[in-house]
Amino acid sequence: MKGPPARHEEPKEQLPAVEGIISDAGELEPGDRVVYPNQGVCRITGVESKEIAGQKLDLVRMEREEDGAAVLVPKGKVPTIGLRKVASGDQIEGVFHYLAAQYDDPELDWKVRHRDNADRLIAGGVLGVAEVVKGLHALSRIRPLPAKEREQYDNARHLLVHEVAVSLAVPPGLAEDYIDYALMPPTGVTFKLKPPPKPVELPSRPRRKVTRTDDEDLGLDELGLDLELPEVPGAEGETPDAAAAAPDEAGALPALDLPEVPDVAAPQGEADELLEEAEEAEEAEAVADEDEDDLPVRKEELPQKKGKKVVPPARPEPSPHTGAPDKKKPAPRKAEKPAKAPARPVRPERAEAKPKVEKKKAATKPAAKKPAPKGGKKK
Amino acid sequence: MIRIVTLEAFDPTDIQALARTLFQAFGLGTEHAGDRALPSDVEQDDGRYDAEALIAEVAPVKTFADDKVLYLTSVPLALRPGPLGEPPCWGFAQYGGEKAVVSTSRFPARGVSEASIDAWRKRLARESIHAVGHLWDLHHCYDARCAMHPSWSPSLPASPEADLCTFDRDKSERKIRLAKT
C-alpha cells in the first residue's frame, strides 16, 4: 500500500537565485567574507573534519565578524542555507536608490507581511533586507509597529548596516547615517535616483482569503435564519504577538471552526446540527463582542479590505401579532434575535431536542455567574 | 561609566546638567573627565573636522572596561560622503565601541535667556544620548520622539525630547546588564 509522498519529496518552487549566492562549498576560501542569512557577515576560517554521531563530516568553519561567534556548516549544506557573498558596489548602489525611492504601499495584512519579511531576510539578499527595512519604516509612518515587528525592523536594520559597512568599508555608525540619509532625507534635499532594482521574488503561497459572507456559507437563508457571525478580532489587524505566540488559538475561534455546508439544501438531521451550531455561534458572537473591547487595536484602525464586507439587505421584521413585516421600527441588533424565532422551521422533533440544550444552560450558567463569596463572611 | 571630555571650554553648569541627564537615560555614572586639545591635523580645507579621524586622533583618557567616552566640541564636523551624498553631521560614534563625539555647531544659539539656555542644554542632552546610544549598540529609531531618531530628520520637532523610546531603553538596559563589568 502506497502512502502519500513525503513532504521533502514535494517539488519546490524554483526562484531565480539571488546574486552572489554560493552554490558550492568549493568556492569558499579561508579569509573570504560571506553573509549568513539572519546572522550577518562572517569570515571563513577554514574547513575541518569532525566526527558527529558516528558520522565523519566536513565542516566549513566561519567566524561572525560582529562578535566572533563560531559557525560550523556541513559542506553539503552550504548550497541550501542561502550563504552568499558580501554585496558588491553595484548592489549597494541599487539598495540606496531603492531606499531613497518613493514607497507608499506597505502591506497591511500583518500575517502576510511578517511571513514575507521573514522570507526576504533569509533568501532575499541585501535587497531583501533593504525591502524589510523600507517596508516596515513606511508602515511605521502610518502607525507604530507592534513589538515583534519592531524587533524584526531592528534586526533587519542591524543586518543591513553591517553589510553596507563591510561592502563600503566604512564604520557601521557611518553606514547607518548613509542608510537613514536615503530613508529620511533632510528638508530640501533631493536625490537624482536611478530606477530601483527589481524587488525580490518570493515563493508564491496559497493565501487564504476569507471571502464568504455571513449567510452564504452556512446556507442559513435556506433555513430561514439571519445570523450575524462574529468578526474574528485580529484576523487582519495588528496583533501579531498574540497570534504569533499561539496561532492555533487564533484559528480556534468559533467563526472559523464552522463546517462548510454545501449549497444544496441540507437534510433534516444535518439542518438540526447546523441550527445548534448557529446558536453556539450566536453565543460566541456575544463573547467576541466583549473580547473585542479588550484588544489593543482600536476598531477604526483595522484595515478594511475591499469587497469583503457585505452589508446584508435590511430585512423587515415580522410583527409579533400579524406576522406582517414591520417597516417602521428598526430594531437593534441584539433585539432582532428573539424576533427571528418564528422564522425557523417548526418541527416536532425540534421540541424534543431543545429542552436538552436549555437544561444544560440552566445547569451551567448560574454556576458560572455565581459571585465569589467574600472573605469577610464565614458561616 | 560615561566620561565626558571637552575639547573646548564649556560652561561647567552645562556639563553638570548633561551628566545628570545621561545618568537618568542610561543609569550609568557620568563624570567630566577633563579637557583635551582638539587635534588640528584632522581639519579639512573647508574648516570642518573629519569626525571619524577626530575620535581616532584625540588624546585618550583613562578608561576601564565598558567605559564610554563622549567628546564635546563646538567645531563643525564632517563625514565621508556616501553613495547619495554626505549626511549632515551632528556627531559621530563608534557603533558598539568606546568613543563618540558631539558637535554643538548646528545647535541654535545658546543665548543668554533662561529659555534659550534650557533649549540648548536639552539639545545637547539629546545629541549626547544619541551618541552614547550608538556606543551601546542602539540603531536609529523611526520614532521622532526618541533620542535615537536621526538628527536631521524633517519629522524631528524644533525642540526634541532628550529621552529614549521604550524599545531603545529596554535594549540599552539589556546591553548594559550584559556588559562585562
PDB file of N, CA, C and O in Angstrom, chain B residues 81-109:
ATOM      1  N   PRO B  81      31.481  61.302   2.330  1.00  0.00           N
ATOM      2  CA  PRO B  81      30.260  61.215   1.522  1.00  0.00           C
ATOM      3  C   PRO B  81      29.914  59.774   1.186  1.00  0.00           C
ATOM      4  O   PRO B  81      30.799  58.952   0.950  1.00  0.00           O
ATOM      5  N   GLY B  82      28.632  59.491   1.196  1.00  0.00           N
ATOM      6  CA  GLY B  82      28.158  58.144   0.879  1.00  0.00           C
ATOM      7  C   GLY B  82      27.665  58.055  -0.550  1.00  0.00           C
ATOM      8  O   GLY B  82      27.879  58.986  -1.334  1.00  0.00           O
ATOM      9  N   PRO B  83      26.991  56.986  -0.900  1.00  0.00           N
ATOM     10  CA  PRO B  83      26.503  56.818  -2.275  1.00  0.00           C
ATOM     11  C   PRO B  83      25.529  57.916  -2.708  1.00  0.00           C
ATOM     12  O   PRO B  83      25.433  58.215  -3.888  1.00  0.00           O
ATOM     13  N   LEU B  84      24.803  58.506  -1.763  1.00  0.00           N
ATOM     14  CA  LEU B  84      23.847  59.556  -2.128  1.00  0.00           C
ATOM     15  C   LEU B  84      24.280  60.926  -1.629  1.00  0.00           C
ATOM     16  O   LEU B  84      23.498  61.865  -1.611  1.00  0.00           O
ATOM     17  N   GLY B  85      25.476  61.056  -1.173  1.00  0.00           N
ATOM     18  CA  GLY B  85      25.956  62.343  -0.697  1.00  0.00           C
ATOM     19  C   GLY B  85      26.379  62.273   0.761  1.00  0.00           C
ATOM     20  O   GLY B  85      26.391  61.207   1.376  1.00  0.00           O
ATOM     21  N   GLU B  86      26.707  63.450   1.283  1.00  0.00           N
ATOM     22  CA  GLU B  86      27.209  63.493   2.661  1.00  0.00           C
ATOM     23  C   GLU B  86      26.077  63.811   3.635  1.00  0.00           C
ATOM     24  O   GLU B  86      25.423  64.853   3.521  1.00  0.00           O
ATOM     25  N   PRO B  87      25.826  62.924   4.570  1.00  0.00           N
ATOM     26  CA  PRO B  87      24.766  63.239   5.549  1.00  0.00           C
ATOM     27  C   PRO B  87      25.223  64.359   6.493  1.00  0.00           C
ATOM     28  O   PRO B  87      26.415  64.478   6.775  1.00  0.00           O
ATOM     29  N   PRO B  88      24.304  65.182   6.968  1.00  0.00           N
ATOM     30  CA  PRO B  88      24.681  66.230   7.919  1.00  0.00           C
ATOM     31  C   PRO B  88      25.229  65.604   9.199  1.00  0.00           C
ATOM     32  O   PRO B  88      24.721  64.581   9.652  1.00  0.00           O
ATOM     33  N   CYS B  89      26.244  66.208   9.745  1.00  0.00           N
ATOM     34  CA  CYS B  89      26.908  65.588  10.900  1.00  0.00           C
ATOM     35  C   CYS B  89      26.665  66.389  12.176  1.00  0.00           C
ATOM     36  O   CYS B  89      27.090  67.530  12.287  1.00  0.00           O
ATOM     37  N   TRP B  90      25.988  65.777  13.095  1.00  0.00           N
ATOM     38  CA  TRP B  90      25.782  66.360  14.432  1.00  0.00           C
ATOM     39  C   TRP B  90      26.720  65.699  15.424  1.00  0.00           C
ATOM     40  O   TRP B  90      26.900  66.196  16.537  1.00  0.00           O
ATOM     41  N   GLY B  91      27.249  64.587  15.030  1.00  0.00           N
ATOM     42  CA  GLY B  91      28.150  63.839  15.898  1.00  0.00           C
ATOM     43  C   GLY B  91      28.486  62.527  15.232  1.00  0.00           C
ATOM     44  O   GLY B  91      27.948  62.195  14.173  1.00  0.00           O
ATOM     45  N   PHE B  92      29.352  61.800  15.868  1.00  0.00           N
ATOM     46  CA  PHE B  92      29.740  60.512  15.296  1.00  0.00           C
ATOM     47  C   PHE B  92      30.103  59.584  16.446  1.00  0.00           C
ATOM     48  O   PHE B  92      30.700  60.012  17.438  1.00  0.00           O
ATOM     49  N   ALA B  93      29.727  58.312  16.308  1.00  0.00           N
ATOM     50  CA  ALA B  93      30.020  57.342  17.375  1.00  0.00           C
ATOM     51  C   ALA B  93      30.533  56.054  16.769  1.00  0.00           C
ATOM     52  O   ALA B  93      30.115  55.685  15.660  1.00  0.00           O
ATOM     53  N   GLN B  94      31.420  55.404  17.471  1.00  0.00           N
ATOM     54  CA  GLN B  94      31.863  54.066  17.056  1.00  0.00           C
ATOM     55  C   GLN B  94      30.782  53.100  17.514  1.00  0.00           C
ATOM     56  O   GLN B  94      30.622  52.885  18.726  1.00  0.00           O
ATOM     57  N   TYR B  95      30.072  52.522  16.549  1.00  0.00           N
ATOM     58  CA  TYR B  95      28.946  51.669  16.915  1.00  0.00           C
ATOM     59  C   TYR B  95      29.428  50.495  17.774  1.00  0.00           C
ATOM     60  O   TYR B  95      30.297  49.725  17.359  1.00  0.00           O
ATOM     61  N   GLY B  96      28.888  50.395  18.970  1.00  0.00           N
ATOM     62  CA  GLY B  96      29.284  49.324  19.889  1.00  0.00           C
ATOM     63  C   GLY B  96      30.688  49.500  20.434  1.00  0.00           C
ATOM     64  O   GLY B  96      31.238  48.579  21.034  1.00  0.00           O
ATOM     65  N   GLY B  97      31.239  50.689  20.231  1.00  0.00           N
ATOM     66  CA  GLY B  97      32.626  50.922  20.645  1.00  0.00           C
ATOM     67  C   GLY B  97      32.733  51.762  21.891  1.00  0.00           C
ATOM     68  O   GLY B  97      31.880  51.684  22.793  1.00  0.00           O
ATOM     69  N   GLU B  98      33.759  52.580  21.933  1.00  0.00           N
ATOM     70  CA  GLU B  98      34.079  53.291  23.170  1.00  0.00           C
ATOM     71  C   GLU B  98      33.958  54.804  23.057  1.00  0.00           C
ATOM     72  O   GLU B  98      33.667  55.473  24.037  1.00  0.00           O
ATOM     73  N   LYS B  99      34.185  55.340  21.863  1.00  0.00           N
ATOM     74  CA  LYS B  99      34.285  56.799  21.743  1.00  0.00           C
ATOM     75  C   LYS B  99      33.204  57.376  20.846  1.00  0.00           C
ATOM     76  O   LYS B  99      32.840  56.763  19.828  1.00  0.00           O
ATOM     77  N   ALA B 100      32.767  58.568  21.233  1.00  0.00           N
ATOM     78  CA  ALA B 100      31.801  59.298  20.415  1.00  0.00           C
ATOM     79  C   ALA B 100      32.105  60.775  20.531  1.00  0.00           C
ATOM     80  O   ALA B 100      32.695  61.216  21.536  1.00  0.00           O
ATOM     81  N   VAL B 101      31.718  61.518  19.515  1.00  0.00           N
ATOM     82  CA  VAL B 101      31.917  62.970  19.562  1.00  0.00           C
ATOM     83  C   VAL B 101      30.604  63.637  19.163  1.00  0.00           C
ATOM     84  O   VAL B 101      29.884  63.151  18.294  1.00  0.00           O
ATOM     85  N   VAL B 102      30.315  64.739  19.852  1.00  0.00           N
ATOM     86  CA  VAL B 102      29.120  65.532  19.549  1.00  0.00           C
ATOM     87  C   VAL B 102      29.562  66.963  19.322  1.00  0.00           C
ATOM     88  O   VAL B 102      30.376  67.489  20.086  1.00  0.00           O
ATOM     89  N   SER B 103      29.031  67.548  18.260  1.00  0.00           N
ATOM     90  CA  SER B 103      29.359  68.938  17.963  1.00  0.00           C
ATOM     91  C   SER B 103      28.143  69.812  18.233  1.00  0.00           C
ATOM     92  O   SER B 103      27.014  69.429  17.890  1.00  0.00           O
ATOM     93  N   THR B 104      28.391  70.985  18.790  1.00  0.00           N
ATOM     94  CA  THR B 104      27.288  71.921  19.059  1.00  0.00           C
ATOM     95  C   THR B 104      27.157  72.962  17.948  1.00  0.00           C
ATOM     96  O   THR B 104      26.390  73.908  18.084  1.00  0.00           O
ATOM     97  N   SER B 105      27.903  72.762  16.869  1.00  0.00           N
ATOM     98  CA  SER B 105      27.921  73.797  15.820  1.00  0.00           C
ATOM     99  C   SER B 105      26.570  73.964  15.130  1.00  0.00           C
ATOM    100  O   SER B 105      26.284  75.030  14.603  1.00  0.00           O
ATOM    101  N   ARG B 106      25.744  72.939  15.108  1.00  0.00           N
ATOM    102  CA  ARG B 106      24.441  73.028  14.435  1.00  0.00           C
ATOM    103  C   ARG B 106      23.310  73.375  15.402  1.00  0.00           C
ATOM    104  O   ARG B 106      22.155  73.455  14.987  1.00  0.00           O
ATOM    105  N   PHE B 107      23.631  73.538  16.664  1.00  0.00           N
ATOM    106  CA  PHE B 107      22.574  73.852  17.643  1.00  0.00           C
ATOM    107  C   PHE B 107      22.111  75.292  17.444  1.00  0.00           C
ATOM    108  O   PHE B 107      22.869  76.125  16.963  1.00  0.00           O
ATOM    109  N   PRO B 108      20.903  75.598  17.865  1.00  0.00           N
ATOM    110  CA  PRO B 108      20.515  77.012  17.918  1.00  0.00           C
ATOM    111  C   PRO B 108      21.390  77.737  18.941  1.00  0.00           C
ATOM    112  O   PRO B 108      21.924  77.112  19.868  1.00  0.00           O
ATOM    113  N   ALA B 109      21.511  79.040  18.771  1.00  0.00           N
ATOM    114  CA  ALA B 109      22.419  79.808  19.635  1.00  0.00           C
ATOM    115  C   ALA B 109      22.045  79.619  21.104  1.00  0.00           C
ATOM    116  O   ALA B 109      20.866  79.539  21.453  1.00  0.00           O
TER     117      ALA B 109
END
